[in-house]
Amino acid sequence: MINNQEAIRAQLNFWRTELNCDRILIAQFHNGTQSLSGCQFVKFDVTYTSLKAGESDINKSDFQNVHISQYNIIPRIWRYSYVKLTMSELKDIDFKLYSNIKQYAPKIKTCIFYKLTYGGQSDGVVMYLFRDNVKIDDTTINQATEDINEILHP
């Protein structure tokens, strides 16, 4: 029997190839700590990546227990569920994420971010990164995200 981690990696590899993107990353939210007043600090971990051959992976330890407040793009993704940006647009909205992508994938030109949900709550983000300015129809990217979301939450 195939385990869930293998199934997730297979699904990410399938959609990376199908969409012709350079990398797909999954960032999943969690409540890491509380403030003194008891408010939860929402954090995320990059839990999965799928890369085209020849691409270097991120240092996952750099992306563990990261406060979402460090990234300006997160509220926009929560609000709209889907955000497509060129790297120039991302630089204006979220310089920190722009810098991180440039560090690990300097040739990326287009980013698509999709909200993942579980039980009606925001659970994470799928990041599709492309070297080219892409024209992907909404139906295809929606299907990719639905498939990834389903395999993350069987």
PDB file of C-alpha atoms in Angstrom:
ATOM      1  CA  MET A   1       0.000   0.000   0.000  1.00  0.00           C
ATOM      2  CA  ILE A   2       1.272   3.460  -0.900  1.00  0.00           C
ATOM      3  CA  ASN A   3       1.652   5.806   2.046  1.00  0.00           C
ATOM      4  CA  ASN A   4       0.161   9.293   2.058  1.00  0.00           C
ATOM      5  CA  GLN A   5       3.549  11.051   1.726  1.00  0.00           C
ATOM      6  CA  GLU A   6       4.342   9.114  -1.451  1.00  0.00           C
ATOM      7  CA  ALA A   7       0.867   9.847  -2.813  1.00  0.00           C
ATOM      8  CA  ILE A   8       1.270  13.577  -2.087  1.00  0.00           C
ATOM      9  CA  ARG A   9       4.665  13.679  -3.809  1.00  0.00           C
ATOM     10  CA  ALA A  10       3.275  11.780  -6.806  1.00  0.00           C
ATOM     11  CA  GLN A  11       0.341  14.211  -7.080  1.00  0.00           C
ATOM     12  CA  LEU A  12       2.657  17.241  -6.872  1.00  0.00           C
ATOM     13  CA  ASN A  13       4.981  15.774  -9.500  1.00  0.00           C
ATOM     14  CA  PHE A  14       2.028  15.027 -11.782  1.00  0.00           C
ATOM     15  CA  TRP A  15       0.657  18.569 -11.596  1.00  0.00           C
ATOM     16  CA  ARG A  16       4.104  20.182 -11.855  1.00  0.00           C
ATOM     17  CA  THR A  17       4.603  18.307 -15.126  1.00  0.00           C
ATOM     18  CA  GLU A  18       1.035  18.895 -16.343  1.00  0.00           C
ATOM     19  CA  LEU A  19       1.214  22.641 -15.660  1.00  0.00           C
ATOM     20  CA  ASN A  20       4.822  22.891 -16.868  1.00  0.00           C
ATOM     21  CA  CYS A  21       5.823  24.793 -13.754  1.00  0.00           C
ATOM     22  CA  ASP A  22       9.273  24.807 -12.235  1.00  0.00           C
ATOM     23  CA  ARG A  23       8.257  24.068  -8.683  1.00  0.00           C
ATOM     24  CA  ILE A  24       5.270  23.543  -6.430  1.00  0.00           C
ATOM     25  CA  LEU A  25       5.496  24.163  -2.706  1.00  0.00           C
ATOM     26  CA  ILE A  26       2.968  23.394   0.009  1.00  0.00           C
ATOM     27  CA  ALA A  27       2.938  25.590   3.109  1.00  0.00           C
ATOM     28  CA  GLN A  28       0.666  24.353   5.879  1.00  0.00           C
ATOM     29  CA  PHE A  29      -0.594  26.513   8.746  1.00  0.00           C
ATOM     30  CA  HIS A  30      -0.505  25.556  12.406  1.00  0.00           C
ATOM     31  CA  ASN A  31      -0.818  27.248  15.790  1.00  0.00           C
ATOM     32  CA  GLY A  32       2.661  27.220  17.185  1.00  0.00           C
ATOM     33  CA  THR A  33       2.386  29.341  20.326  1.00  0.00           C
ATOM     34  CA  GLN A  34       0.193  31.742  22.253  1.00  0.00           C
ATOM     35  CA  SER A  35       0.707  35.301  23.391  1.00  0.00           C
ATOM     36  CA  LEU A  36       0.558  36.150  27.093  1.00  0.00           C
ATOM     37  CA  SER A  37      -3.107  37.071  26.579  1.00  0.00           C
ATOM     38  CA  GLY A  38      -3.825  33.646  25.053  1.00  0.00           C
ATOM     39  CA  CYS A  39      -4.066  34.737  21.394  1.00  0.00           C
ATOM     40  CA  GLN A  40      -2.843  32.125  18.948  1.00  0.00           C
ATOM     41  CA  PHE A  41       0.105  32.959  16.697  1.00  0.00           C
ATOM     42  CA  VAL A  42      -0.514  31.279  13.377  1.00  0.00           C
ATOM     43  CA  LYS A  43       2.612  29.865  11.781  1.00  0.00           C
ATOM     44  CA  PHE A  44       3.386  27.803   8.727  1.00  0.00           C
ATOM     45  CA  ASP A  45       5.789  25.090   7.636  1.00  0.00           C
ATOM     46  CA  VAL A  46       6.764  24.287   4.058  1.00  0.00           C
ATOM     47  CA  THR A  47       5.925  20.597   4.144  1.00  0.00           C
ATOM     48  CA  TYR A  48       6.272  19.465   0.518  1.00  0.00           C
ATOM     49  CA  THR A  49       8.076  20.558  -2.626  1.00  0.00           C
ATOM     50  CA  SER A  50       8.186  19.275  -6.178  1.00  0.00           C
ATOM     51  CA  LEU A  51      10.974  20.518  -8.444  1.00  0.00           C
ATOM     52  CA  LYS A  52      11.887  20.284 -12.090  1.00  0.00           C
ATOM     53  CA  ALA A  53      15.126  18.414 -12.693  1.00  0.00           C
ATOM     54  CA  GLY A  54      18.118  20.662 -12.100  1.00  0.00           C
ATOM     55  CA  GLU A  55      16.319  22.999  -9.678  1.00  0.00           C
ATOM     56  CA  SER A  56      17.747  23.367  -6.176  1.00  0.00           C
ATOM     57  CA  ASP A  57      15.422  22.787  -3.257  1.00  0.00           C
ATOM     58  CA  ILE A  58      14.816  25.284  -0.488  1.00  0.00           C
ATOM     59  CA  ASN A  59      16.399  24.770   2.894  1.00  0.00           C
ATOM     60  CA  LYS A  60      13.235  23.538   4.629  1.00  0.00           C
ATOM     61  CA  SER A  61      14.585  24.453   8.067  1.00  0.00           C
ATOM     62  CA  ASP A  62      14.359  28.110   6.930  1.00  0.00           C
ATOM     63  CA  PHE A  63      10.618  27.593   6.474  1.00  0.00           C
ATOM     64  CA  GLN A  64       9.532  25.884   9.693  1.00  0.00           C
ATOM     65  CA  ASN A  65       7.490  27.627  12.401  1.00  0.00           C
ATOM     66  CA  VAL A  66       7.369  30.855  10.399  1.00  0.00           C
ATOM     67  CA  HIS A  67       4.889  33.480  11.619  1.00  0.00           C
ATOM     68  CA  ILE A  68       2.476  34.280   8.809  1.00  0.00           C
ATOM     69  CA  SER A  69       2.634  37.932   9.822  1.00  0.00           C
ATOM     70  CA  GLN A  70       6.071  38.052   8.166  1.00  0.00           C
ATOM     71  CA  TYR A  71       4.441  37.721   4.728  1.00  0.00           C
ATOM     72  CA  ASN A  72       2.114  40.415   3.387  1.00  0.00           C
ATOM     73  CA  ILE A  73       0.683  38.130   0.694  1.00  0.00           C
ATOM     74  CA  ILE A  74      -1.067  35.780   3.167  1.00  0.00           C
ATOM     75  CA  PRO A  75      -4.100  38.022   3.926  1.00  0.00           C
ATOM     76  CA  ARG A  76      -4.621  38.537   0.193  1.00  0.00           C
ATOM     77  CA  ILE A  77      -4.609  34.768  -0.394  1.00  0.00           C
ATOM     78  CA  TRP A  78      -7.047  34.259   2.501  1.00  0.00           C
ATOM     79  CA  ARG A  79      -9.363  36.903   1.068  1.00  0.00           C
ATOM     80  CA  TYR A  80      -9.307  35.943  -2.605  1.00  0.00           C
ATOM     81  CA  SER A  81      -8.327  32.218  -2.409  1.00  0.00           C
ATOM     82  CA  TYR A  82      -6.298  32.632  -5.626  1.00  0.00           C
ATOM     83  CA  VAL A  83      -3.594  35.186  -6.439  1.00  0.00           C
ATOM     84  CA  LYS A  84      -1.485  35.290  -9.613  1.00  0.00           C
ATOM     85  CA  LEU A  85       1.443  37.714  -9.705  1.00  0.00           C
ATOM     86  CA  THR A  86       4.520  38.464 -11.717  1.00  0.00           C
ATOM     87  CA  MET A  87       7.688  38.712  -9.668  1.00  0.00           C
ATOM     88  CA  SER A  88       7.611  42.512 -10.142  1.00  0.00           C
ATOM     89  CA  GLU A  89       4.128  42.654  -8.641  1.00  0.00           C
ATOM     90  CA  LEU A  90       5.150  40.335  -5.800  1.00  0.00           C
ATOM     91  CA  LYS A  91       8.143  42.566  -5.045  1.00  0.00           C
ATOM     92  CA  ASP A  92       5.774  45.502  -4.456  1.00  0.00           C
ATOM     93  CA  ILE A  93       3.344  43.491  -2.295  1.00  0.00           C
ATOM     94  CA  ASP A  94       5.631  41.193  -0.314  1.00  0.00           C
ATOM     95  CA  PHE A  95       9.340  41.953  -0.552  1.00  0.00           C
ATOM     96  CA  LYS A  96      10.269  39.212   1.929  1.00  0.00           C
ATOM     97  CA  LEU A  97       8.616  36.452  -0.119  1.00  0.00           C
ATOM     98  CA  TYR A  98      10.010  37.962  -3.302  1.00  0.00           C
ATOM     99  CA  SER A  99      13.516  37.830  -1.770  1.00  0.00           C
ATOM    100  CA  ASN A 100      13.053  34.226  -0.626  1.00  0.00           C
ATOM    101  CA  ILE A 101      11.940  33.097  -4.070  1.00  0.00           C
ATOM    102  CA  LYS A 102      14.802  34.981  -5.730  1.00  0.00           C
ATOM    103  CA  GLN A 103      17.264  33.302  -3.364  1.00  0.00           C
ATOM    104  CA  TYR A 104      16.158  29.748  -4.183  1.00  0.00           C
ATOM    105  CA  ALA A 105      14.724  30.187  -7.672  1.00  0.00           C
ATOM    106  CA  PRO A 106      16.166  33.307  -9.313  1.00  0.00           C
ATOM    107  CA  LYS A 107      14.656  32.642 -12.760  1.00  0.00           C
ATOM    108  CA  ILE A 108      11.024  32.540 -11.602  1.00  0.00           C
ATOM    109  CA  LYS A 109       8.798  35.088 -13.369  1.00  0.00           C
ATOM    110  CA  THR A 110       5.250  34.139 -12.338  1.00  0.00           C
ATOM    111  CA  CYS A 111       3.745  32.937  -9.054  1.00  0.00           C
ATOM    112  CA  ILE A 112       0.292  31.517  -8.462  1.00  0.00           C
ATOM    113  CA  PHE A 113      -0.878  31.108  -4.877  1.00  0.00           C
ATOM    114  CA  TYR A 114      -3.936  29.071  -3.939  1.00  0.00           C
ATOM    115  CA  LYS A 115      -5.547  28.736  -0.528  1.00  0.00           C
ATOM    116  CA  LEU A 116      -5.919  25.205   0.848  1.00  0.00           C
ATOM    117  CA  THR A 117      -8.856  24.489   3.128  1.00  0.00           C
ATOM    118  CA  TYR A 118      -9.793  21.750   5.550  1.00  0.00           C
ATOM    119  CA  GLY A 119     -13.077  21.627   7.419  1.00  0.00           C
ATOM    120  CA  GLY A 120     -13.983  25.056   6.060  1.00  0.00           C
ATOM    121  CA  GLN A 121     -10.835  26.663   7.506  1.00  0.00           C
ATOM    122  CA  SER A 122      -7.714  27.979   5.795  1.00  0.00           C
ATOM    123  CA  ASP A 123      -5.157  25.205   6.107  1.00  0.00           C
ATOM    124  CA  GLY A 124      -2.291  26.347   3.918  1.00  0.00           C
ATOM    125  CA  VAL A 125      -1.157  27.579   0.539  1.00  0.00           C
ATOM    126  CA  VAL A 126      -0.061  25.894  -2.682  1.00  0.00           C
ATOM    127  CA  MET A 127       2.580  27.922  -4.503  1.00  0.00           C
ATOM    128  CA  TYR A 128       3.034  27.284  -8.217  1.00  0.00           C
ATOM    129  CA  LEU A 129       6.221  28.934  -9.530  1.00  0.00           C
ATOM    130  CA  PHE A 130       7.003  29.386 -13.235  1.00  0.00           C
ATOM    131  CA  ARG A 131      10.027  30.609 -15.192  1.00  0.00           C
ATOM    132  CA  ASP A 132       7.745  31.962 -17.879  1.00  0.00           C
ATOM    133  CA  ASN A 133       4.797  34.318 -17.932  1.00  0.00           C
ATOM    134  CA  VAL A 134       2.126  31.648 -18.046  1.00  0.00           C
ATOM    135  CA  LYS A 135      -1.402  31.519 -19.357  1.00  0.00           C
ATOM    136  CA  ILE A 136      -3.145  28.730 -17.485  1.00  0.00           C
ATOM    137  CA  ASP A 137      -6.898  28.563 -17.523  1.00  0.00           C
ATOM    138  CA  ASP A 138      -8.650  28.773 -14.167  1.00  0.00           C
ATOM    139  CA  THR A 139     -10.282  25.350 -14.583  1.00  0.00           C
ATOM    140  CA  THR A 140      -6.923  23.578 -14.804  1.00  0.00           C
ATOM    141  CA  ILE A 141      -5.316  25.346 -11.859  1.00  0.00           C
ATOM    142  CA  ASN A 142      -8.514  24.859  -9.812  1.00  0.00           C
ATOM    143  CA  GLN A 143      -8.438  21.127 -10.565  1.00  0.00           C
ATOM    144  CA  ALA A 144      -4.765  20.877  -9.611  1.00  0.00           C
ATOM    145  CA  THR A 145      -5.424  22.597  -6.293  1.00  0.00           C
ATOM    146  CA  GLU A 146      -8.509  20.476  -5.572  1.00  0.00           C
ATOM    147  CA  ASP A 147      -6.562  17.290  -6.284  1.00  0.00           C
ATOM    148  CA  ILE A 148      -3.676  18.387  -4.061  1.00  0.00           C
ATOM    149  CA  ASN A 149      -6.061  19.450  -1.292  1.00  0.00           C
ATOM    150  CA  GLU A 150      -7.878  16.091  -1.431  1.00  0.00           C
ATOM    151  CA  ILE A 151      -4.698  14.068  -1.158  1.00  0.00           C
ATOM    152  CA  LEU A 152      -3.452  16.205   1.742  1.00  0.00           C
ATOM    153  CA  HIS A 153      -6.734  15.536   3.586  1.00  0.00           C
ATOM    154  CA  PRO A 154      -7.895  12.019   2.634  1.00  0.00           C
TER     155      PRO A 154
END
